[in-house]
Coordinates of C-alpha atoms in Angstrom, one line a residue:
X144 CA 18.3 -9.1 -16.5
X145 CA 14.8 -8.3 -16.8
X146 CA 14.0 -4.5 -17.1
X147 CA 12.0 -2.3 -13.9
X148 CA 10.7 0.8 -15.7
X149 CA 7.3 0.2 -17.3
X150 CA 7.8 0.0 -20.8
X151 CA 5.1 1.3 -23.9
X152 CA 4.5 -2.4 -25.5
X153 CA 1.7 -1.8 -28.4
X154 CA -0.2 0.8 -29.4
X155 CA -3.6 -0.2 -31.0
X156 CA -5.6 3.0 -33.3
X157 CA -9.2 2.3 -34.4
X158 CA -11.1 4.7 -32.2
X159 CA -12.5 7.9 -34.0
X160 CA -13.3 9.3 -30.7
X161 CA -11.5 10.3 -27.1
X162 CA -10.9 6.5 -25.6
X163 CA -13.3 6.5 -22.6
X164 CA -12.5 3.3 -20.6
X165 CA -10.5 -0.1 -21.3
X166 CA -10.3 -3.5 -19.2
X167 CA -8.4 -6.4 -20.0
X168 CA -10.1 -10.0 -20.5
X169 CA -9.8 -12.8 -17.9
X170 CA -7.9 -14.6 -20.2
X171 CA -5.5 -12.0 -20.8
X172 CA -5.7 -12.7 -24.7
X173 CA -7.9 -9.5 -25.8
X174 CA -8.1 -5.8 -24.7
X175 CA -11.7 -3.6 -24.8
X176 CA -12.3 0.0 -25.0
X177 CA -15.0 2.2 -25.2
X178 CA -15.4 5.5 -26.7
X179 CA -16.5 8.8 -27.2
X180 CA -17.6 7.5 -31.2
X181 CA -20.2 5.7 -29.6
X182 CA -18.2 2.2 -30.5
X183 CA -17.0 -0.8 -28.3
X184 CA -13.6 -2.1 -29.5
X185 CA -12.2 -5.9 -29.0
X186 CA -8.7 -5.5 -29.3
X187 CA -6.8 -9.1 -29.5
X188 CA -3.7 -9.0 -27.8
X189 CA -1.9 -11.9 -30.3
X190 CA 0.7 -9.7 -32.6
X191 CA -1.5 -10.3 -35.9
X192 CA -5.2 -10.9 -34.4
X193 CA -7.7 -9.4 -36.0
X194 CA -9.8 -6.4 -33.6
X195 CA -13.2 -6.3 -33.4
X196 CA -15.6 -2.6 -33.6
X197 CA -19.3 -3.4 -32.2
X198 CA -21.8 -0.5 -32.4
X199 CA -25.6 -0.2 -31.1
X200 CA -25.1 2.6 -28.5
X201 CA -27.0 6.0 -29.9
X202 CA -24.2 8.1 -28.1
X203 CA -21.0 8.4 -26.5
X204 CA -20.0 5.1 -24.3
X205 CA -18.8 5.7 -21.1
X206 CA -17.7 2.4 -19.3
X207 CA -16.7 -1.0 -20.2
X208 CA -16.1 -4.3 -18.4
X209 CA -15.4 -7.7 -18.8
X210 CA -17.5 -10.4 -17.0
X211 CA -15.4 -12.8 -14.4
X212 CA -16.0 -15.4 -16.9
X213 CA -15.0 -13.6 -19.8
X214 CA -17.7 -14.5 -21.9
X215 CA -19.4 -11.1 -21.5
X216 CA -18.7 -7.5 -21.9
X217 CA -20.9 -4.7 -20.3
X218 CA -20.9 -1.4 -21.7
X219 CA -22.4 2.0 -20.5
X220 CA -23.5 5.0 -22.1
X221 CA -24.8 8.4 -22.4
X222 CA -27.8 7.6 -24.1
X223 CA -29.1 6.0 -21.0
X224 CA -28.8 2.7 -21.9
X225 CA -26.3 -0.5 -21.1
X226 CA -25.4 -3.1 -23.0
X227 CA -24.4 -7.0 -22.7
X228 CA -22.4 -8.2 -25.7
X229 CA -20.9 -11.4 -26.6
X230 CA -17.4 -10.4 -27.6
X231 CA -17.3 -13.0 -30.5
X232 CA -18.3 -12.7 -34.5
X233 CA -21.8 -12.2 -34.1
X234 CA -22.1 -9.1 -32.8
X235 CA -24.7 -9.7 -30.8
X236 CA -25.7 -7.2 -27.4
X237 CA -28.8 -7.1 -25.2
X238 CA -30.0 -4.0 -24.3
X239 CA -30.6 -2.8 -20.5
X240 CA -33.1 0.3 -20.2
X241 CA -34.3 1.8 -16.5
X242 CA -31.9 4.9 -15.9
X243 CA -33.8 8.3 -16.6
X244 CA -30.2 9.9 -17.7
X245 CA -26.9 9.0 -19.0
X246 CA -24.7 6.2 -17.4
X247 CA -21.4 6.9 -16.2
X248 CA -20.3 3.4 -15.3
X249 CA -20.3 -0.3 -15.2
X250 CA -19.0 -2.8 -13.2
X251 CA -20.0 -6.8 -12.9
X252 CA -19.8 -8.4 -9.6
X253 CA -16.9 -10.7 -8.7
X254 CA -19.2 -13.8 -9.3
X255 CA -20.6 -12.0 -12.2
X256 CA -23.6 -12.8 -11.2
X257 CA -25.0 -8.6 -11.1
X258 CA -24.2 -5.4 -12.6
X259 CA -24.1 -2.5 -11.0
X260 CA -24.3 1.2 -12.6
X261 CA -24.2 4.7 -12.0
X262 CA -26.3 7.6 -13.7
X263 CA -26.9 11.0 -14.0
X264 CA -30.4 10.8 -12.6
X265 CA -29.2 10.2 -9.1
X266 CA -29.3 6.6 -8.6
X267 CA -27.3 3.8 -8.5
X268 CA -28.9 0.4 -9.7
X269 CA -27.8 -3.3 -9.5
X270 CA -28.8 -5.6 -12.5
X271 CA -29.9 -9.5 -12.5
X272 CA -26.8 -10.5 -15.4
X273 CA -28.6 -14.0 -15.6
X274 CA -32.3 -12.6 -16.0
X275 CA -31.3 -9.4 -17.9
X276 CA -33.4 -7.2 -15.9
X277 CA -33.2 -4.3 -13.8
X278 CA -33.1 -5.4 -10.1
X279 CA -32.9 -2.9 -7.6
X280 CA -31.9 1.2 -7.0
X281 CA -29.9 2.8 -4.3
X282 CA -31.0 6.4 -4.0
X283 CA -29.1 8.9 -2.2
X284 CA -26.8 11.0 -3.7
X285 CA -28.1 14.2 -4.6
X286 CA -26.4 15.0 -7.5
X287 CA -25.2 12.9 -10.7
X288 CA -23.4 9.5 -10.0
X289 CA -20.2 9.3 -11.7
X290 CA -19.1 5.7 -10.7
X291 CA -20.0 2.4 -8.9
X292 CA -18.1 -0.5 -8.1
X293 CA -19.0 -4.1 -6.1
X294 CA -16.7 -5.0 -3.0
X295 CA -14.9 -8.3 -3.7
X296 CA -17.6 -10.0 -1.6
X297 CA -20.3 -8.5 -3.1
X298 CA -22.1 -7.5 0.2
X299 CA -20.9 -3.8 -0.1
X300 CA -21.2 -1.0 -3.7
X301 CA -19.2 2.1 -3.2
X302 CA -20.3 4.6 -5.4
X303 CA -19.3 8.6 -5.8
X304 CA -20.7 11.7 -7.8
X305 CA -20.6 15.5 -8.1
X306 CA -22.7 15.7 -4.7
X307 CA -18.8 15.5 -4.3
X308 CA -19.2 12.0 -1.6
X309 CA -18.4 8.3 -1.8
X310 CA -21.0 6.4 -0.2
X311 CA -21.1 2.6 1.0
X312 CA -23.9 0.6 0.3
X313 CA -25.1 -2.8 1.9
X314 CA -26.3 -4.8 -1.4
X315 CA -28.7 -6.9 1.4
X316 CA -30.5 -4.5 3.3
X317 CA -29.8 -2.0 0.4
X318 CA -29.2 0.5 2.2
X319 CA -26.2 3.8 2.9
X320 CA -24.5 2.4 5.6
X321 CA -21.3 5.1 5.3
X322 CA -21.0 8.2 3.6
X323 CA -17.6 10.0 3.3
X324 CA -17.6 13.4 2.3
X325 CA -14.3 15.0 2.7
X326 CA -13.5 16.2 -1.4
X327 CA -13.1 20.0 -2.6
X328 CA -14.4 19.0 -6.1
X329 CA -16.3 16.5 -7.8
X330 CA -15.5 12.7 -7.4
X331 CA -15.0 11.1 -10.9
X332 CA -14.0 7.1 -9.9
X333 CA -14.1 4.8 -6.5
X334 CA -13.0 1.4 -6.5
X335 CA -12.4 -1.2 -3.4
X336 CA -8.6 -3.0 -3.4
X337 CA -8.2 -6.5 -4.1
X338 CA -8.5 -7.3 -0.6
X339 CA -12.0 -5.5 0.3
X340 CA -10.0 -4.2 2.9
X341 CA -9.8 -0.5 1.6
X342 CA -11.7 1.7 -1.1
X343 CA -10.0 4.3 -3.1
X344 CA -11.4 7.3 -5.0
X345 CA -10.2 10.5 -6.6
X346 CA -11.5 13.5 -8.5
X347 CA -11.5 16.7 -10.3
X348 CA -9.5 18.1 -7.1
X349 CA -6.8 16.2 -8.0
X350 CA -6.3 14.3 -5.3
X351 CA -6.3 10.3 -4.8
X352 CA -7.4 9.6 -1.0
X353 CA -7.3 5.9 0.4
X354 CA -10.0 4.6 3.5
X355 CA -9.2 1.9 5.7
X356 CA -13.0 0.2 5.8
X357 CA -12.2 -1.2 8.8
X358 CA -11.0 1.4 11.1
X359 CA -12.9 4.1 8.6
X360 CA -10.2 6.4 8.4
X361 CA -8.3 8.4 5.9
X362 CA -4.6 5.9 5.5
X363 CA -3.0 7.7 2.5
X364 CA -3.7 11.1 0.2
X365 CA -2.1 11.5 -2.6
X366 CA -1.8 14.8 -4.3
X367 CA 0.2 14.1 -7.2
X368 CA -1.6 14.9 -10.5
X369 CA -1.5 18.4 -11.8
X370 CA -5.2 18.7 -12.9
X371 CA -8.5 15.8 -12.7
X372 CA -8.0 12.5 -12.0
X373 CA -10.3 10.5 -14.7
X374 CA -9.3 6.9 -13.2
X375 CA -6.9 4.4 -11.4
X376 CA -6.3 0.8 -11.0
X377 CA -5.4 -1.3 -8.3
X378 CA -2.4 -4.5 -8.8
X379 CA -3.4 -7.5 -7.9
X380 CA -1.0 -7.7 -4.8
X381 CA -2.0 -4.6 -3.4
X382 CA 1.5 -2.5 -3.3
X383 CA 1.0 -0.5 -6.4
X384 CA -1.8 1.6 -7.9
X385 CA -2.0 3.5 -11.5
X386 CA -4.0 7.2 -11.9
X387 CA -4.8 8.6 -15.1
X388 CA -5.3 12.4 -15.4
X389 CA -6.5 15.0 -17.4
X390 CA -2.3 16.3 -17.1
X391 CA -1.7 13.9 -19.8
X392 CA 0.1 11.4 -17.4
X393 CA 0.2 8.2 -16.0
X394 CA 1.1 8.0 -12.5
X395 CA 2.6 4.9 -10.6
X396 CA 2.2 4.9 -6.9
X397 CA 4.0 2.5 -4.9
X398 CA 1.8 1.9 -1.9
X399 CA 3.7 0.3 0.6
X400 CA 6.0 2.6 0.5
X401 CA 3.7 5.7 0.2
X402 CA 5.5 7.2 -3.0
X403 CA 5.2 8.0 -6.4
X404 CA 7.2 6.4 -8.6
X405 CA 7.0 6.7 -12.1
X406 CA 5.5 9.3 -14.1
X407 CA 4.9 8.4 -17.8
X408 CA 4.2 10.2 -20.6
X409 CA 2.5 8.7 -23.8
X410 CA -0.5 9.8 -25.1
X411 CA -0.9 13.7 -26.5
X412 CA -3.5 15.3 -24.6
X413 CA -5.7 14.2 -21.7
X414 CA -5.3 10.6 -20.5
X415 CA -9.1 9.1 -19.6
X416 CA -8.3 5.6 -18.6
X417 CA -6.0 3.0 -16.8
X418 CA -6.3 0.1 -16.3
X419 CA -3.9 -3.2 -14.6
X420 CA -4.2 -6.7 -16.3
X421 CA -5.7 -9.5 -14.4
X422 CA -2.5 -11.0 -13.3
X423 CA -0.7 -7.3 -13.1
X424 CA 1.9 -8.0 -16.6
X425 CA 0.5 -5.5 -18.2
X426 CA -2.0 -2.5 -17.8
X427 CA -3.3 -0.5 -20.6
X428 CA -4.0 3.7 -20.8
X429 CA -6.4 5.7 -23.3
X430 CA -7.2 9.1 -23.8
X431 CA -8.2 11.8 -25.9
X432 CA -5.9 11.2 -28.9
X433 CA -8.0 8.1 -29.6
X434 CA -5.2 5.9 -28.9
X435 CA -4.4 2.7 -26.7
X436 CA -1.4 2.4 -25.3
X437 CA -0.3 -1.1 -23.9
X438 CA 2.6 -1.0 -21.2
X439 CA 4.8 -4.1 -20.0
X440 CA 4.6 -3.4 -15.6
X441 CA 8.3 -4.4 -15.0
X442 CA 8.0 -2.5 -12.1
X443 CA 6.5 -4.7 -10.0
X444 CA 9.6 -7.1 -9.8
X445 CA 11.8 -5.7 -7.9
X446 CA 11.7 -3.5 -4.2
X447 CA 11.2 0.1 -4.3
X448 CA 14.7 0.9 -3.1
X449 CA 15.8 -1.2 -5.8
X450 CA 14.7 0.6 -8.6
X451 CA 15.8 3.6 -7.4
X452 CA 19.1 2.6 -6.6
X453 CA 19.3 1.6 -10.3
X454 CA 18.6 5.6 -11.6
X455 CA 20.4 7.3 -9.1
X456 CA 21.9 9.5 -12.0
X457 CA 18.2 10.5 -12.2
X458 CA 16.8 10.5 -8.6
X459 CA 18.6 10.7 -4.9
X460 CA 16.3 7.9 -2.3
X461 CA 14.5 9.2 0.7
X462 CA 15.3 7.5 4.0
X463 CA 13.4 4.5 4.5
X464 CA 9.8 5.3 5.7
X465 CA 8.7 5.0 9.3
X466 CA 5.9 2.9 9.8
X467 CA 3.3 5.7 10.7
X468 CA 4.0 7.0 6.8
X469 CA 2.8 3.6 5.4
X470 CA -0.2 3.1 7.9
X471 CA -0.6 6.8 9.2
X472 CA -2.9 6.9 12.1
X473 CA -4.4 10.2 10.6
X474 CA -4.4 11.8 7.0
X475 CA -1.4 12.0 5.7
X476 CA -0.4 13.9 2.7
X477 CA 1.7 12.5 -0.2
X478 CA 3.1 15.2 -2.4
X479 CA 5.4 14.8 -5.3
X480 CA 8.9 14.1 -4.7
X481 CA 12.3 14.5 -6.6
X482 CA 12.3 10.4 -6.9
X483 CA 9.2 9.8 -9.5
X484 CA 11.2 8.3 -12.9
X485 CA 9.9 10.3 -15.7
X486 CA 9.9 7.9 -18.8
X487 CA 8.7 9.3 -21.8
X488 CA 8.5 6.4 -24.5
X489 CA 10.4 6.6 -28.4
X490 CA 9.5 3.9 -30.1
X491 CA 5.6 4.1 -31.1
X492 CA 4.5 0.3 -31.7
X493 CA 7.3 -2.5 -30.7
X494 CA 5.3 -5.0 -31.9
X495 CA 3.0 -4.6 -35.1
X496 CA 1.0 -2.2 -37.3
X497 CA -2.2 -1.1 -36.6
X498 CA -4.9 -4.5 -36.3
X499 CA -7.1 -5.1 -39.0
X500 CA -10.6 -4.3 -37.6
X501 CA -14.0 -5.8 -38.5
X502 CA -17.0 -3.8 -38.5
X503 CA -20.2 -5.6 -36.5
X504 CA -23.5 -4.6 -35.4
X505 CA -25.1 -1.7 -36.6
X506 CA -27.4 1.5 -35.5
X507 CA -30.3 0.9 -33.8
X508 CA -33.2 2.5 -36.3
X509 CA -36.8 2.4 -35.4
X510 CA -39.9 0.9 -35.8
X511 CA -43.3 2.5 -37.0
X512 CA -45.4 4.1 -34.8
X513 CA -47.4 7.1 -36.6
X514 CA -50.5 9.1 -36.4
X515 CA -52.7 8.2 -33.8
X516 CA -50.1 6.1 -32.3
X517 CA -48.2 8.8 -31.4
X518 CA -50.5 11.0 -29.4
X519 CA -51.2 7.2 -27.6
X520 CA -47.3 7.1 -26.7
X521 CA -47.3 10.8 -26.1
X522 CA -50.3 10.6 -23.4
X523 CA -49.3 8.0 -21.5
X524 CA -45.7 9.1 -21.2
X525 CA -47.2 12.3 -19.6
X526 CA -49.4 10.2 -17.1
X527 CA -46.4 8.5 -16.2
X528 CA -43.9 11.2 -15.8
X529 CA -47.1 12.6 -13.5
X530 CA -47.6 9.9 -11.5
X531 CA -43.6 9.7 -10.6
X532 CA -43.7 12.8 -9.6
X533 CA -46.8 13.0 -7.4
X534 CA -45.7 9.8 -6.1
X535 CA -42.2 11.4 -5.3
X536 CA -43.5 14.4 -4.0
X537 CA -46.0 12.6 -1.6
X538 CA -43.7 10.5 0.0
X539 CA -46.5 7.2 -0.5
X540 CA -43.6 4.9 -2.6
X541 CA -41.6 2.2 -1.6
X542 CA -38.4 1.9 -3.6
X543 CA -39.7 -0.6 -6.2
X544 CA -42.5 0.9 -6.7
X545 CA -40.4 4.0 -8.2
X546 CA -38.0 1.9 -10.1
X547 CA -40.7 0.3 -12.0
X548 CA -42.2 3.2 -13.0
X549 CA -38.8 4.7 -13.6
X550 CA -38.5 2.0 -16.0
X551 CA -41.9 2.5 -17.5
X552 CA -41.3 5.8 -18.4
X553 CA -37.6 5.1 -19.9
X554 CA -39.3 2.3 -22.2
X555 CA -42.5 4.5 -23.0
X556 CA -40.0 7.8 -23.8
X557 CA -38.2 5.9 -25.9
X558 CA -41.5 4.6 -28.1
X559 CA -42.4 8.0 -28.1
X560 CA -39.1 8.7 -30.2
X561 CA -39.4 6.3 -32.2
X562 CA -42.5 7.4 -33.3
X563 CA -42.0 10.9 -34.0
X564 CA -38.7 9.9 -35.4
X565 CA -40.8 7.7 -37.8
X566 CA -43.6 10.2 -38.7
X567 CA -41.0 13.1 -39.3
X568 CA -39.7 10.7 -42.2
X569 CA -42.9 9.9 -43.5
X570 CA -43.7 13.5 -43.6
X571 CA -40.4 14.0 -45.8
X572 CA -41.0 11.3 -47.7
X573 CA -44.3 12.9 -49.2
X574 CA -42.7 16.0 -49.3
X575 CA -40.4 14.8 -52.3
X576 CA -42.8 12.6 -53.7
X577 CA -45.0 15.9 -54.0
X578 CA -41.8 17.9 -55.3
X579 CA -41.2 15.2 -57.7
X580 CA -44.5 14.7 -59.0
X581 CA -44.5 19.0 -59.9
X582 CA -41.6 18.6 -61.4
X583 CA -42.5 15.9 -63.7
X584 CA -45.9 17.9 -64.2
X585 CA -43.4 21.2 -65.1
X586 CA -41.5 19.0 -67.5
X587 CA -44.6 18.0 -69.1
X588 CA -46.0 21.5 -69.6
X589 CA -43.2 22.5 -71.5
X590 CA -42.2 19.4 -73.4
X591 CA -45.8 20.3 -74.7

């Protein structure tokens, strides 16, 4: 008989950095994560395939997703940029500029037709995947954006930040059309159920709360972590949700039921990510020991009472929930109980070594811009950065208006670096030619 307690499957070990974010591919055949060593990984799920390590990003990457198709992967990052790659030999990535600070998240739509992203300047902004391009921003949130994420229809983008709100976007008349605000901390990571029925989001409080879109109320609060919750993941049918946490646990909620379940312990130290499989088999888990664990679900086989009636030697069942605790008409607090299955895995790696992994891409380095060119960069950055702000500060913009210029400046503060990056070379590159040239002058003198 098949087995009901999740069970640690693979680990995978590449990263040189804490493991920041992971999604599985629509295929099911290969596994990406992004992390803190400013690297994208491709890990292929097969027991001997070969993983992949793409780098470009200038600094640590802090989302990662595959497109609906598959045949794309998007990648954030703190150094302000994002990323399309083809997750293939090649290497290749296109690279997204218009944020004025570092991006927190990414997220395709369902048709993978747009991105969307969230940023520590404030905004959230939708992308044109097709045309590579920057499309539009939503502006509201008055303190850094942590994450963003496109309802199943893609007419609604709930996003959340340290301004310690989640907020509901309509993608047409681009607009705030809800605003929730009911968090003691900082809110790290929203997402909406399969369903588009309900969105989810948790934080630095420690608590996982649930909204009914529909009715918009409060159905289900969790409060089952001991410290941050970094992320969580909905299954595909709806009944059961994973939450990663700073605790160094995984947490598995059974949400028909209104429980916690299983609490598993695998990685040592912080846990960053989660993450369910398309189809809900598998979901995988990274954190700050730079590892990747891959779990087998099990779980999701069998009822609730079920399983528990299977560790009884480990947990005594509650009484069968009344409906009001499934679908409360209020909040309703779930706390702990005495029937979460603590499984704490043995056996590191059931299935192979560590993947060989090939290195692709490489640093982006600059191009030469120097003297004269640099005080032209320098000038009209300035002007730019000005006329943003007057602009702002008059109140005389429209929203595109300040995105294009917001992009302006990213592009022309970037040129700017390059430049003075480039000069500062040249200017140590005639420094040791001069040191070299006394030296073989000194040599000369006394050879003499």
């Amino acid at each position: 008989m098949a087995l009901e307690d999740p069970t640690l499957e693979r680990h995978f070990q590449g990263h040189k950095g804490p493991v920041s974010c992971v999604d599985f591919s629509p295929n099911h055949k290969q596994l990406a994560s992004a992390s803190a060593d400013k690297s994208l990984m491709i890990w292929r799920l097969a027991p001997k395939g070969r993983s992949l390590r793409f780098v470009g990003h200038q600094d640590a990457l802090t989302g990662v997703q595959f497109s609906p198709a598959g045949n794309l992967v998007a990648t954030s990052s703190k150094d302000r940029t994002v990323r399309l790659w083809t997750p293939h030999m090649n290497g290749k990535s296109t690279v997204l500029k218009a944020h004025l600070a570092a991006v927190r998240s990414v997220a395709f739509s369902y048709d993978g037709h747009k991105l969307v992203t969230a940023s520590d300047d404030k905004s959230v902004k939708v992308w044109s995947v097709h045309r590579q391009c920057f499309d539009f921003s939503l502006s509201q949130h008055t303190n850094w954006v942590r994450c963003a994420r496109f309802s199943p229809d893609g007419r609604l983008i709930a996003s959340c930040g340290d301004d310690r709100s989640v907020r509901l976007w309509d993608t047409f008349n681009r607009r705030c059309i809800n605003c929730f605000t009911d968090y003691g901390g900082s809110t790290t990571f929203v997402e909406f159920n399969p369903s588009g029925t309900c969105i989810a989001s948790a934080g630095e409080d420690s608590s996982l709360k649930i909204w009914d879109l529909r009715t918009n109320k409060l159905i289900q609060h969790y409060q089952v972590h001991s410290t941050g919750i970094s992320s969580f993941s909905f299954h595909p049918s709806n009944n059961y949700m994973i939450s990663s946490s700073t605790d160094g646990t995984v947490k598995v909620l059974d949400l028909l039921e209104g429980r916690l379940i299983y609490t598993l312990h695998g990685h040592k130290g912080a846990v960053m990510t989660v993450s369910f499989s398309r189809s809900g088999e598998l979901f995988a888990s990274g954190g700050t020991d730079r590892q990747v664990l891959l779990w087998r679900t099990n779980f999701d086989r069998r009822s609730y009472q079920d399983v528990l009636q299977q560790h009884t030697r480990r947990s005594t069942p509650d009484p069968p929930p009344h409906i009001l605790d499934i679908h409360p008409r209020g909040p309703h607090l779930h706390e702990p109980r005495p029937t979460s299955i603590q499984i704490t895995p043995t056996v590191a790696d059931t299935q192979s070594a560590d993947p060989h992994i090939i290195e692709l891409g490489h640093a982006v380095h600059s191009t030469t811009k120097t003297g004269l060119t640099v005080y032209i960069w320098m000038l009209l950055y300035l002007l730019l950065h000005f006329l943003l702000l007057l602009l702002c500060n008059e109140s005389l913009y429209s929203t595109q208006t300040v995105s294009v210029l917001e992009e302006r400046l990213t592009v022309t503060e970037d040129k700017l670096k390059e430049c003075l990056v480039h000069q500062g070379q040249i200017i140590r590159d005639v420094q040791a030619s001069g040191e070299g040239r006394r030296t073989g002058s000194e040599g000369t003198d006394s050879s003499s």
